[in-house]
Structures are given as C-alpha cells and as structure tokens.
C-alpha positions as a Python dict, from the first residue, in 0.01 Angstrom:
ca = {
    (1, 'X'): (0, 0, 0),
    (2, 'X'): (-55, -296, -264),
    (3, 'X'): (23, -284, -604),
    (4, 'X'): (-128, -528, -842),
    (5, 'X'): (39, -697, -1075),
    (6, 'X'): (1, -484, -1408),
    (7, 'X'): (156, -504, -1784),
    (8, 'X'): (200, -224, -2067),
    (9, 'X'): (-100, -378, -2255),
    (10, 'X'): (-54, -164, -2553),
    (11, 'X'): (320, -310, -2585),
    (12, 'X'): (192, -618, -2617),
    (13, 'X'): (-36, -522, -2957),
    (14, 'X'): (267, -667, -3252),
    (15, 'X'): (239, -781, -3570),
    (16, 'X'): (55, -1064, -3743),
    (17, 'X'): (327, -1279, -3859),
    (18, 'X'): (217, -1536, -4105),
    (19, 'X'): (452, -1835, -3975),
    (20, 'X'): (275, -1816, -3626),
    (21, 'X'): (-80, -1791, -3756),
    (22, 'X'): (-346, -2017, -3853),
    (23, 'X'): (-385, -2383, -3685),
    (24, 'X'): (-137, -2285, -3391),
    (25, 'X'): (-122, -2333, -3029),
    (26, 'X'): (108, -2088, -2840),
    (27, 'X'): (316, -2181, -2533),
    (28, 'X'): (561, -1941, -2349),
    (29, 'X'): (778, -2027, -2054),
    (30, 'X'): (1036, -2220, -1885),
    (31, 'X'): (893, -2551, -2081),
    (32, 'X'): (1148, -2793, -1917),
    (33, 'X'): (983, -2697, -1561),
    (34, 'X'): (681, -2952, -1501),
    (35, 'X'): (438, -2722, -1331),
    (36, 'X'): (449, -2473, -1666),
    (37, 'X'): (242, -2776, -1828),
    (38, 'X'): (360, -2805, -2136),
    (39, 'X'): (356, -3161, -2137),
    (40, 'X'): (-18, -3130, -2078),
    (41, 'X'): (-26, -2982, -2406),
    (42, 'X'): (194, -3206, -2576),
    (43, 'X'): (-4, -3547, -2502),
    (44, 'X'): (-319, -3355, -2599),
    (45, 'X'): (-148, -3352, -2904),
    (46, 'X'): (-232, -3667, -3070),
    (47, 'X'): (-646, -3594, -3002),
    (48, 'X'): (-598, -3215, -3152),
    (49, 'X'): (-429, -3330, -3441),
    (50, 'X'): (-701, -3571, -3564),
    (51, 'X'): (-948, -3327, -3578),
    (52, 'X'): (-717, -3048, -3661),
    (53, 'X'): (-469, -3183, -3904),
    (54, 'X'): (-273, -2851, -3951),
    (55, 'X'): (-182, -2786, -3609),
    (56, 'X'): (143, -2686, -3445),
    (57, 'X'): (259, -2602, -3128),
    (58, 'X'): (491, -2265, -3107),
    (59, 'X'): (692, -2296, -2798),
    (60, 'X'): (901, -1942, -2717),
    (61, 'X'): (1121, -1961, -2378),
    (62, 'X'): (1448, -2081, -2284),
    (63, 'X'): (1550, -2416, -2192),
    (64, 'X'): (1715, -2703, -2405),
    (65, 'X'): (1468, -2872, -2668),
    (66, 'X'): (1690, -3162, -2738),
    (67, 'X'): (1643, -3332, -2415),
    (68, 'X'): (1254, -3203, -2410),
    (69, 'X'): (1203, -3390, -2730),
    (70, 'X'): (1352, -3723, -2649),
    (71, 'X'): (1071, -3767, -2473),
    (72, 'X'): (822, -3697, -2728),
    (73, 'X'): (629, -3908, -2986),
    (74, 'X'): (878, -3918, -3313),
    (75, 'X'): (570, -3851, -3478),
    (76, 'X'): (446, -3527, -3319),
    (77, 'X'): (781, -3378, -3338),
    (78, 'X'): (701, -3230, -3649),
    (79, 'X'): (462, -3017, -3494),
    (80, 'X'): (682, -2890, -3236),
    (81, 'X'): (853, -2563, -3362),
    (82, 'X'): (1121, -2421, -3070),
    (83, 'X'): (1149, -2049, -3083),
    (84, 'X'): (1347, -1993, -2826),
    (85, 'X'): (1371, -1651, -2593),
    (86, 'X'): (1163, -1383, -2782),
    (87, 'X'): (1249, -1043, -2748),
    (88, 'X'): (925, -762, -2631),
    (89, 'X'): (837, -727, -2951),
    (90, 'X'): (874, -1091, -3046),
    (91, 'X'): (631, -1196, -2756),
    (92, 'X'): (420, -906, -2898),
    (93, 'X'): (429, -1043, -3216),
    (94, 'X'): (370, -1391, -3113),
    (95, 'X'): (63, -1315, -2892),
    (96, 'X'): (-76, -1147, -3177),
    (97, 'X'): (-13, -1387, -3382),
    (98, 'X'): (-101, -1779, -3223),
    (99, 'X'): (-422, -1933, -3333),
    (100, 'X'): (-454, -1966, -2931),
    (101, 'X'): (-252, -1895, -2652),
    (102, 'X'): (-216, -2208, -2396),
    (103, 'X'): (-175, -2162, -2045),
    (104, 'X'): (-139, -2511, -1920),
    (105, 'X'): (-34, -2462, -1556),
    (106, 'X'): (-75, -2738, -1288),
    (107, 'X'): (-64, -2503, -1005),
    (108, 'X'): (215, -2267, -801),
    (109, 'X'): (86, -1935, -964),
    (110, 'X'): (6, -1676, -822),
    (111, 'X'): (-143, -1379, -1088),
    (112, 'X'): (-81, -1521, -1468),
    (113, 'X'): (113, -1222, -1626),
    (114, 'X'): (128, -1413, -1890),
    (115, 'X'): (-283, -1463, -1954),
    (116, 'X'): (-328, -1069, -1927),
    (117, 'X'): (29, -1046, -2187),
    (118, 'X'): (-131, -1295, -2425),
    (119, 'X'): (-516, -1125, -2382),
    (120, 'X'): (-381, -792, -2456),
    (121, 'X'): (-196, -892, -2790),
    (122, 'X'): (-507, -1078, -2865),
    (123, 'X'): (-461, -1391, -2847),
    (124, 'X'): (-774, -1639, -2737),
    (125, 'X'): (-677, -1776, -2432),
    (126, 'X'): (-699, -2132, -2320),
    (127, 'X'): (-604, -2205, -1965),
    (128, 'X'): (-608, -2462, -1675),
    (129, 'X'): (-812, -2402, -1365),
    (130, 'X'): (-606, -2302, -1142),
    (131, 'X'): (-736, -2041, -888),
    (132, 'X'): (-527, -1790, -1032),
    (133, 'X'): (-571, -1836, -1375),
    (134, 'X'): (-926, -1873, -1324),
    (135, 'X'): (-929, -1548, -1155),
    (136, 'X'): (-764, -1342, -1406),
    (137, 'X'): (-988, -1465, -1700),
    (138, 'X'): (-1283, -1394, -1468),
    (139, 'X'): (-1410, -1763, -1428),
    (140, 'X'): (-1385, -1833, -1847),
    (141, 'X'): (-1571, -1516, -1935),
    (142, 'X'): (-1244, -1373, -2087),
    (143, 'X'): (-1076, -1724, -2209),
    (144, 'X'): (-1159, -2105, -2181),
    (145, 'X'): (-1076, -2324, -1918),
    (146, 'X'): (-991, -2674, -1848),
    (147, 'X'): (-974, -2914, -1613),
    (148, 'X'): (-576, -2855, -1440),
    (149, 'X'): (-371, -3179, -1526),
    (150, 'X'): (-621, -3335, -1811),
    (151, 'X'): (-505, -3359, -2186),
    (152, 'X'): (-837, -3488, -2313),
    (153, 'X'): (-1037, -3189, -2146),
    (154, 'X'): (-733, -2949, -2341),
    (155, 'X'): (-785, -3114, -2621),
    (156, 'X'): (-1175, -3064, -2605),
    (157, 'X'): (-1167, -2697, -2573),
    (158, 'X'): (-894, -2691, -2803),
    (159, 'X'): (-1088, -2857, -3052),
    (160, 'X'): (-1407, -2688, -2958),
    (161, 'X'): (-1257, -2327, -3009),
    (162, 'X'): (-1055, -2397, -3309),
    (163, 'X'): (-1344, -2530, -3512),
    (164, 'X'): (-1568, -2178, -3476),
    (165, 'X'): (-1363, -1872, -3563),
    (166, 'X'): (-1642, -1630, -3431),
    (167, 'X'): (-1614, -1772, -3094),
    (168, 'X'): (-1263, -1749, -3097),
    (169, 'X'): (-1237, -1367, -3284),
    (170, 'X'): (-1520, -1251, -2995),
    (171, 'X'): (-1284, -1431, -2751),
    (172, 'X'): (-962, -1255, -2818),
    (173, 'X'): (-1131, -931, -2936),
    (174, 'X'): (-1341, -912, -2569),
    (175, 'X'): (-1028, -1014, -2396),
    (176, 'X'): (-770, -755, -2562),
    (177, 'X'): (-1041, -505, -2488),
    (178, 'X'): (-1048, -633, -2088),
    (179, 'X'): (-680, -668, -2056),
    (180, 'X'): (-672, -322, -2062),
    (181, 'X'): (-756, -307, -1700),
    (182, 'X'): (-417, -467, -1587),
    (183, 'X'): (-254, -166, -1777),
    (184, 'X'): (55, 10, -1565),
    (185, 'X'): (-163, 329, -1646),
    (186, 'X'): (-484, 212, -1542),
    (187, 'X'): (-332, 18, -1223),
    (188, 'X'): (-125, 338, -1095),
    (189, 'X'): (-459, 548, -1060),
}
C-alpha cells in the first residue's frame, strides 16, 4: 500500500498578521543548506527591490543568520528579517500572512510539503521547476514557476505577480481551495 504525502490543510488556515503582510516574500527552511535556494532569492533581490521598493524577505527556519548574512549585500540586509523556528501556528500564521510564498529549490525534492502547507494557508506560491514542485502546483496552474537556479527569471515572476493583486488573490484563493486534496482526511479515503 502507498500513502501519499498529505498535510492537515485546515491547520494551516492562521491569522493575518500585519508585520508579515504587504510587499513580502516568504521563505521557510533550513536556509544555510544550498539546495533550499534561498540564495536564489536573495540575489533576485536587488531586481525586486527596484520595482518593488517596499519589499522584504521573511525567512522562518533554523540555522545561524550571522554567518548567512556575511555574505550578503550590506545594503539588502535591511530587508532580511530572521524569524527563526515557528511554531504550527506560527507557520500557519505566516503562510497566511506573506505577500508570496517562495519555494526556491534547485533540486533533491521529492513531494514539496511545504508548497501544499503554504497553498493551504493561502499564500500565492512562487516556485522553481523542479519536477516535483512542478508536479504539486500542477505545471503553474496552482502557483508560478521559474526557471530552477535563475534570479532574474524569480525576480520576473516576482515582479510580475506582485504588481496585479487579482492575479495574485485568484492565485492563493484557487490554490487554498486545491490544497485541500493533500488533506490527511481526503488522502486516508
């Protein structure tokens, strides 16, 4: 018998919080591990921020920041805000919360729990091209894609989905409403 990977979608439904709204670009994982892309993300930075002036980059998961942000820009360190481990309801609240959720990957996954977390609290997803991220956001029907490895093409779609709030409200309300489908309760049927 298989199981497939599943979440407890409704869990992931928190509250708005006003620091982590707006302008933002949400990152969860182990950030200091290169294939979890955050880098990707971070030299994107510089193109987001000229078009998008407000921006910030929320980054929850452990790992040491200090050493992470030696190697960063001085000047986009001010839009780098740390959060550290969240609890469940932080994550909820976070998901539900980012501007977007960034899933910058350059490859060794196998599902992305953390797409169908981050659909399900309603977050618009943007994410690399990586077969299995492509897979669980049904070939960018239920979040953007990029081109795996490329800061400029982030930083396009970024842009692009950032700019037009209906895009980006039909994008996280028609992917909360499919996440429901890696549900524990729908999944153990």
């Amino acid at each position: 018998v298989v199981i497939p990977n599943g979440i407890y979608a409704r869990r992931m439904r928190g509250e708005v919080r006003k620091e982590w709204s707006g302008e933002t670009l949400g990152f969860m994982g182990r950030f200091n591990e290169p294939r979890k892309g955050l880098k990707v993300l971070i030299d994107a930075l510089p193109i987001i921020s000229r078009f998008l002036p407000n921006i910030k980059v929320l980054v929850a998961g452990p790992g040491d920041p200090e050493d992470f942000l030696k190697e960063i820009d001085p000047q986009l360190r001010s839009r780098i805000e740390f959060l550290g481990r969240l609890t469940e309801k932080g994550k909820a609240d976070f998901m539900s919360s980012v501007g977007a959720y960034i899933g910058p990957n350059t490859g060794g996954e196998s599902f992305g729990i953390i797409l169908a977390e981050a659909l399900a609290g309603g977050a618009p997803v943007i994410a690399s091209n990586i077969p299995a991220f492509e897979a669980v956001l049904q070939n960018g029907k239920y979040g953007k894609l990029f081109e795996s490895e490329n800061s400029t093409d982030l930083a396009k779609v970024v842009i692009d989905l950032l700019r037009n709030d209906s895009d980006r409200e039909e994008l996280a309300r028609s992917g909360q409403e499919y996440a429901q489908r890696f549900d524990w309760d729908v999944v153990a049927k």
